[in-house]
Amino acid sequence: MILQEDKFFSGSIIENIVSFEDQYDPEFAIKCAKLAKIHNEIMKMPMNYETRLGELGNNLSGGQRQRLFIARALYKRLYILFMDEATSYLDEKNEKAINISISRLNITRVIVAHRQSTIDSADYYVELDKLNKNSKYTINL
């Protein structure tokens, strides 16, 4: 699950992507960072993937933090990826690029979003439209 706000742990970027696994696949971690559109920015940092993060990720922008959360989730090789406003801090260009990358993966995505570009990336969507006491909703298939 990727939330709008998540947590980092004190350690390097690579350690946070792989959730501090002792035995990890560095090539796959980098592939996940590329899918999350954060790799190029990591490579511009002084220590690349060894750049240290604090628990709050204060040395990163909101968009960079969200893209690292996405890379971390992708590294877990989930069958179902839940994203709750997981790209809300991103500009539309990065958000669209990430949506395209993830839509090409063989995983089910469940996304809570307000941006039309994210909604447009879905194969199917449920639109909750002015719920009333009968909890009516529209399903667009």
PDB file of C-alpha atoms in Angstrom:
ATOM      1  CA  MET A   1       0.000   0.000   0.000  1.00  0.00           C
ATOM      2  CA  ILE A   2       1.228   3.475  -0.857  1.00  0.00           C
ATOM      3  CA  LEU A   3      -0.222   6.332   1.142  1.00  0.00           C
ATOM      4  CA  GLN A   4      -0.014  10.055   0.517  1.00  0.00           C
ATOM      5  CA  GLU A   5       2.244  10.243   3.567  1.00  0.00           C
ATOM      6  CA  ASP A   6       4.334   7.272   4.647  1.00  0.00           C
ATOM      7  CA  LYS A   7       7.502   6.874   6.703  1.00  0.00           C
ATOM      8  CA  PHE A   8      11.163   6.495   6.015  1.00  0.00           C
ATOM      9  CA  PHE A   9      13.607   4.880   8.354  1.00  0.00           C
ATOM     10  CA  SER A  10      16.990   6.291   9.235  1.00  0.00           C
ATOM     11  CA  GLY A  11      19.280   4.805   6.608  1.00  0.00           C
ATOM     12  CA  SER A  12      20.221   5.055   2.949  1.00  0.00           C
ATOM     13  CA  ILE A  13      17.882   5.428  -0.003  1.00  0.00           C
ATOM     14  CA  ILE A  14      18.619   1.861  -1.124  1.00  0.00           C
ATOM     15  CA  GLU A  15      17.940   0.525   2.380  1.00  0.00           C
ATOM     16  CA  ASN A  16      14.584   2.294   2.397  1.00  0.00           C
ATOM     17  CA  ILE A  17      13.632   0.963  -1.041  1.00  0.00           C
ATOM     18  CA  VAL A  18      14.446  -2.643  -0.055  1.00  0.00           C
ATOM     19  CA  SER A  19      12.983  -2.254   3.462  1.00  0.00           C
ATOM     20  CA  PHE A  20      16.358  -3.037   5.064  1.00  0.00           C
ATOM     21  CA  GLU A  21      16.515  -6.599   3.712  1.00  0.00           C
ATOM     22  CA  ASP A  22      19.890  -8.233   4.385  1.00  0.00           C
ATOM     23  CA  GLN A  23      19.904 -10.029   1.043  1.00  0.00           C
ATOM     24  CA  TYR A  24      18.463  -7.786  -1.652  1.00  0.00           C
ATOM     25  CA  ASP A  25      18.581  -7.447  -5.417  1.00  0.00           C
ATOM     26  CA  PRO A  26      20.236  -4.082  -6.189  1.00  0.00           C
ATOM     27  CA  GLU A  27      19.428  -4.300  -9.911  1.00  0.00           C
ATOM     28  CA  PHE A  28      15.741  -4.825  -9.182  1.00  0.00           C
ATOM     29  CA  ALA A  29      15.767  -1.969  -6.640  1.00  0.00           C
ATOM     30  CA  ILE A  30      17.183   0.349  -9.307  1.00  0.00           C
ATOM     31  CA  LYS A  31      14.594  -0.901 -11.804  1.00  0.00           C
ATOM     32  CA  CYS A  32      11.861  -0.026  -9.282  1.00  0.00           C
ATOM     33  CA  ALA A  33      13.350   3.446  -8.812  1.00  0.00           C
ATOM     34  CA  LYS A  34      13.337   3.897 -12.583  1.00  0.00           C
ATOM     35  CA  LEU A  35       9.687   2.817 -12.788  1.00  0.00           C
ATOM     36  CA  ALA A  36       8.900   5.331 -10.034  1.00  0.00           C
ATOM     37  CA  LYS A  37      10.742   8.030 -12.029  1.00  0.00           C
ATOM     38  CA  ILE A  38      13.144   8.855  -9.179  1.00  0.00           C
ATOM     39  CA  HIS A  39      16.366   7.165 -10.395  1.00  0.00           C
ATOM     40  CA  ASN A  40      17.774  10.180 -12.264  1.00  0.00           C
ATOM     41  CA  GLU A  41      17.313  12.427  -9.241  1.00  0.00           C
ATOM     42  CA  ILE A  42      18.965   9.854  -6.963  1.00  0.00           C
ATOM     43  CA  MET A  43      21.953   9.726  -9.305  1.00  0.00           C
ATOM     44  CA  LYS A  44      22.352  13.516  -8.969  1.00  0.00           C
ATOM     45  CA  MET A  45      22.629  13.242  -5.183  1.00  0.00           C
ATOM     46  CA  PRO A  46      26.165  13.280  -3.722  1.00  0.00           C
ATOM     47  CA  MET A  47      26.071   9.635  -2.586  1.00  0.00           C
ATOM     48  CA  ASN A  48      23.508   8.329  -5.091  1.00  0.00           C
ATOM     49  CA  TYR A  49      21.656   5.340  -3.601  1.00  0.00           C
ATOM     50  CA  GLU A  50      23.795   5.542  -0.448  1.00  0.00           C
ATOM     51  CA  THR A  51      22.453   9.032   0.370  1.00  0.00           C
ATOM     52  CA  ARG A  52      21.290   8.997   3.980  1.00  0.00           C
ATOM     53  CA  LEU A  53      17.676   9.727   4.861  1.00  0.00           C
ATOM     54  CA  GLY A  54      16.286  10.760   8.186  1.00  0.00           C
ATOM     55  CA  GLU A  55      13.072   9.226   9.465  1.00  0.00           C
ATOM     56  CA  LEU A  56      11.082  12.119   8.025  1.00  0.00           C
ATOM     57  CA  GLY A  57      12.931  12.281   4.717  1.00  0.00           C
ATOM     58  CA  ASN A  58      13.417  16.013   5.324  1.00  0.00           C
ATOM     59  CA  ASN A  59      16.166  16.228   2.721  1.00  0.00           C
ATOM     60  CA  LEU A  60      13.664  15.275  -0.015  1.00  0.00           C
ATOM     61  CA  SER A  61      10.765  17.120  -1.609  1.00  0.00           C
ATOM     62  CA  GLY A  62       7.229  15.793  -1.180  1.00  0.00           C
ATOM     63  CA  GLY A  63       7.275  14.445  -4.737  1.00  0.00           C
ATOM     64  CA  GLN A  64      10.620  12.710  -4.220  1.00  0.00           C
ATOM     65  CA  ARG A  65       9.332  11.088  -1.036  1.00  0.00           C
ATOM     66  CA  GLN A  66       6.216   9.823  -2.827  1.00  0.00           C
ATOM     67  CA  ARG A  67       8.263   8.367  -5.678  1.00  0.00           C
ATOM     68  CA  LEU A  68      10.519   6.539  -3.202  1.00  0.00           C
ATOM     69  CA  PHE A  69       7.410   5.127  -1.498  1.00  0.00           C
ATOM     70  CA  ILE A  70       6.271   3.894  -4.926  1.00  0.00           C
ATOM     71  CA  ALA A  71       9.696   2.317  -5.593  1.00  0.00           C
ATOM     72  CA  ARG A  72       9.536   0.599  -2.179  1.00  0.00           C
ATOM     73  CA  ALA A  73       6.085  -0.826  -2.918  1.00  0.00           C
ATOM     74  CA  LEU A  74       7.151  -2.031  -6.375  1.00  0.00           C
ATOM     75  CA  TYR A  75      10.206  -3.740  -4.873  1.00  0.00           C
ATOM     76  CA  LYS A  76       7.867  -5.902  -2.771  1.00  0.00           C
ATOM     77  CA  ARG A  77       6.514  -7.490  -5.990  1.00  0.00           C
ATOM     78  CA  LEU A  78       2.910  -7.162  -4.889  1.00  0.00           C
ATOM     79  CA  TYR A  79       0.053  -8.706  -6.827  1.00  0.00           C
ATOM     80  CA  ILE A  80      -2.290  -5.907  -5.803  1.00  0.00           C
ATOM     81  CA  LEU A  81      -1.003  -2.359  -5.396  1.00  0.00           C
ATOM     82  CA  PHE A  82      -3.149   0.000  -3.313  1.00  0.00           C
ATOM     83  CA  MET A  83      -2.387   3.674  -3.931  1.00  0.00           C
ATOM     84  CA  ASP A  84      -4.188   6.246  -1.779  1.00  0.00           C
ATOM     85  CA  GLU A  85      -3.395   9.677  -3.257  1.00  0.00           C
ATOM     86  CA  ALA A  86       0.121   8.288  -3.727  1.00  0.00           C
ATOM     87  CA  THR A  87       1.011  10.812  -6.444  1.00  0.00           C
ATOM     88  CA  SER A  88      -0.726  13.898  -5.066  1.00  0.00           C
ATOM     89  CA  TYR A  89       2.546  15.854  -4.608  1.00  0.00           C
ATOM     90  CA  LEU A  90       3.756  15.183  -8.146  1.00  0.00           C
ATOM     91  CA  ASP A  91       3.448  17.440 -11.130  1.00  0.00           C
ATOM     92  CA  GLU A  92       1.170  16.123 -13.856  1.00  0.00           C
ATOM     93  CA  LYS A  93       4.085  15.104 -16.118  1.00  0.00           C
ATOM     94  CA  ASN A  94       5.710  12.845 -13.494  1.00  0.00           C
ATOM     95  CA  GLU A  95       2.364  11.496 -12.360  1.00  0.00           C
ATOM     96  CA  LYS A  96       1.423  10.532 -15.905  1.00  0.00           C
ATOM     97  CA  ALA A  97       4.829   8.904 -16.524  1.00  0.00           C
ATOM     98  CA  ILE A  98       4.514   6.831 -13.339  1.00  0.00           C
ATOM     99  CA  ASN A  99       0.950   5.821 -14.169  1.00  0.00           C
ATOM    100  CA  ILE A 100       2.090   4.635 -17.595  1.00  0.00           C
ATOM    101  CA  SER A 101       5.021   2.690 -16.078  1.00  0.00           C
ATOM    102  CA  ILE A 102       2.872   0.978 -13.470  1.00  0.00           C
ATOM    103  CA  SER A 103       0.004   0.276 -15.881  1.00  0.00           C
ATOM    104  CA  ARG A 104       2.403  -1.844 -17.963  1.00  0.00           C
ATOM    105  CA  LEU A 105       3.123  -4.143 -15.017  1.00  0.00           C
ATOM    106  CA  ASN A 106       1.197  -7.355 -14.494  1.00  0.00           C
ATOM    107  CA  ILE A 107      -0.412  -6.200 -11.236  1.00  0.00           C
ATOM    108  CA  THR A 108      -3.827  -5.051 -10.140  1.00  0.00           C
ATOM    109  CA  ARG A 109      -3.914  -1.408  -9.089  1.00  0.00           C
ATOM    110  CA  VAL A 110      -6.494   0.017  -6.726  1.00  0.00           C
ATOM    111  CA  ILE A 111      -6.135   3.783  -6.766  1.00  0.00           C
ATOM    112  CA  VAL A 112      -7.803   6.550  -4.794  1.00  0.00           C
ATOM    113  CA  ALA A 113      -7.309   9.731  -6.802  1.00  0.00           C
ATOM    114  CA  HIS A 114      -8.772  13.082  -7.715  1.00  0.00           C
ATOM    115  CA  ARG A 115      -6.637  13.946 -10.728  1.00  0.00           C
ATOM    116  CA  GLN A 116      -8.224  13.160 -14.050  1.00  0.00           C
ATOM    117  CA  SER A 117      -4.926  11.945 -15.554  1.00  0.00           C
ATOM    118  CA  THR A 118      -4.681   9.241 -12.880  1.00  0.00           C
ATOM    119  CA  ILE A 119      -8.304   8.241 -13.366  1.00  0.00           C
ATOM    120  CA  ASP A 120      -7.731   8.095 -17.129  1.00  0.00           C
ATOM    121  CA  SER A 121      -4.894   5.585 -16.610  1.00  0.00           C
ATOM    122  CA  ALA A 122      -7.310   3.039 -15.131  1.00  0.00           C
ATOM    123  CA  ASP A 123      -8.838   0.179 -17.095  1.00  0.00           C
ATOM    124  CA  TYR A 124     -11.944   0.415 -14.915  1.00  0.00           C
ATOM    125  CA  TYR A 125     -13.011   2.877 -12.288  1.00  0.00           C
ATOM    126  CA  VAL A 126     -15.667   3.420  -9.674  1.00  0.00           C
ATOM    127  CA  GLU A 127     -16.899   6.963  -9.286  1.00  0.00           C
ATOM    128  CA  LEU A 128     -18.379   7.805  -5.931  1.00  0.00           C
ATOM    129  CA  ASP A 129     -20.809  10.540  -6.818  1.00  0.00           C
ATOM    130  CA  LYS A 130     -22.586  12.374  -4.041  1.00  0.00           C
ATOM    131  CA  LEU A 131     -23.300   9.404  -1.833  1.00  0.00           C
ATOM    132  CA  ASN A 132     -26.730   9.487  -0.279  1.00  0.00           C
ATOM    133  CA  LYS A 133     -28.260   7.480   2.527  1.00  0.00           C
ATOM    134  CA  ASN A 134     -28.705   4.531   0.140  1.00  0.00           C
ATOM    135  CA  SER A 135     -24.955   4.605  -0.713  1.00  0.00           C
ATOM    136  CA  LYS A 136     -25.537   4.732  -4.450  1.00  0.00           C
ATOM    137  CA  TYR A 137     -22.519   4.876  -6.688  1.00  0.00           C
ATOM    138  CA  THR A 138     -21.705   4.713 -10.370  1.00  0.00           C
ATOM    139  CA  ILE A 139     -19.506   2.000 -11.813  1.00  0.00           C
ATOM    140  CA  ASN A 140     -17.973   2.852 -15.167  1.00  0.00           C
ATOM    141  CA  LEU A 141     -16.862  -0.300 -16.979  1.00  0.00           C
TER     142      LEU A 141
END
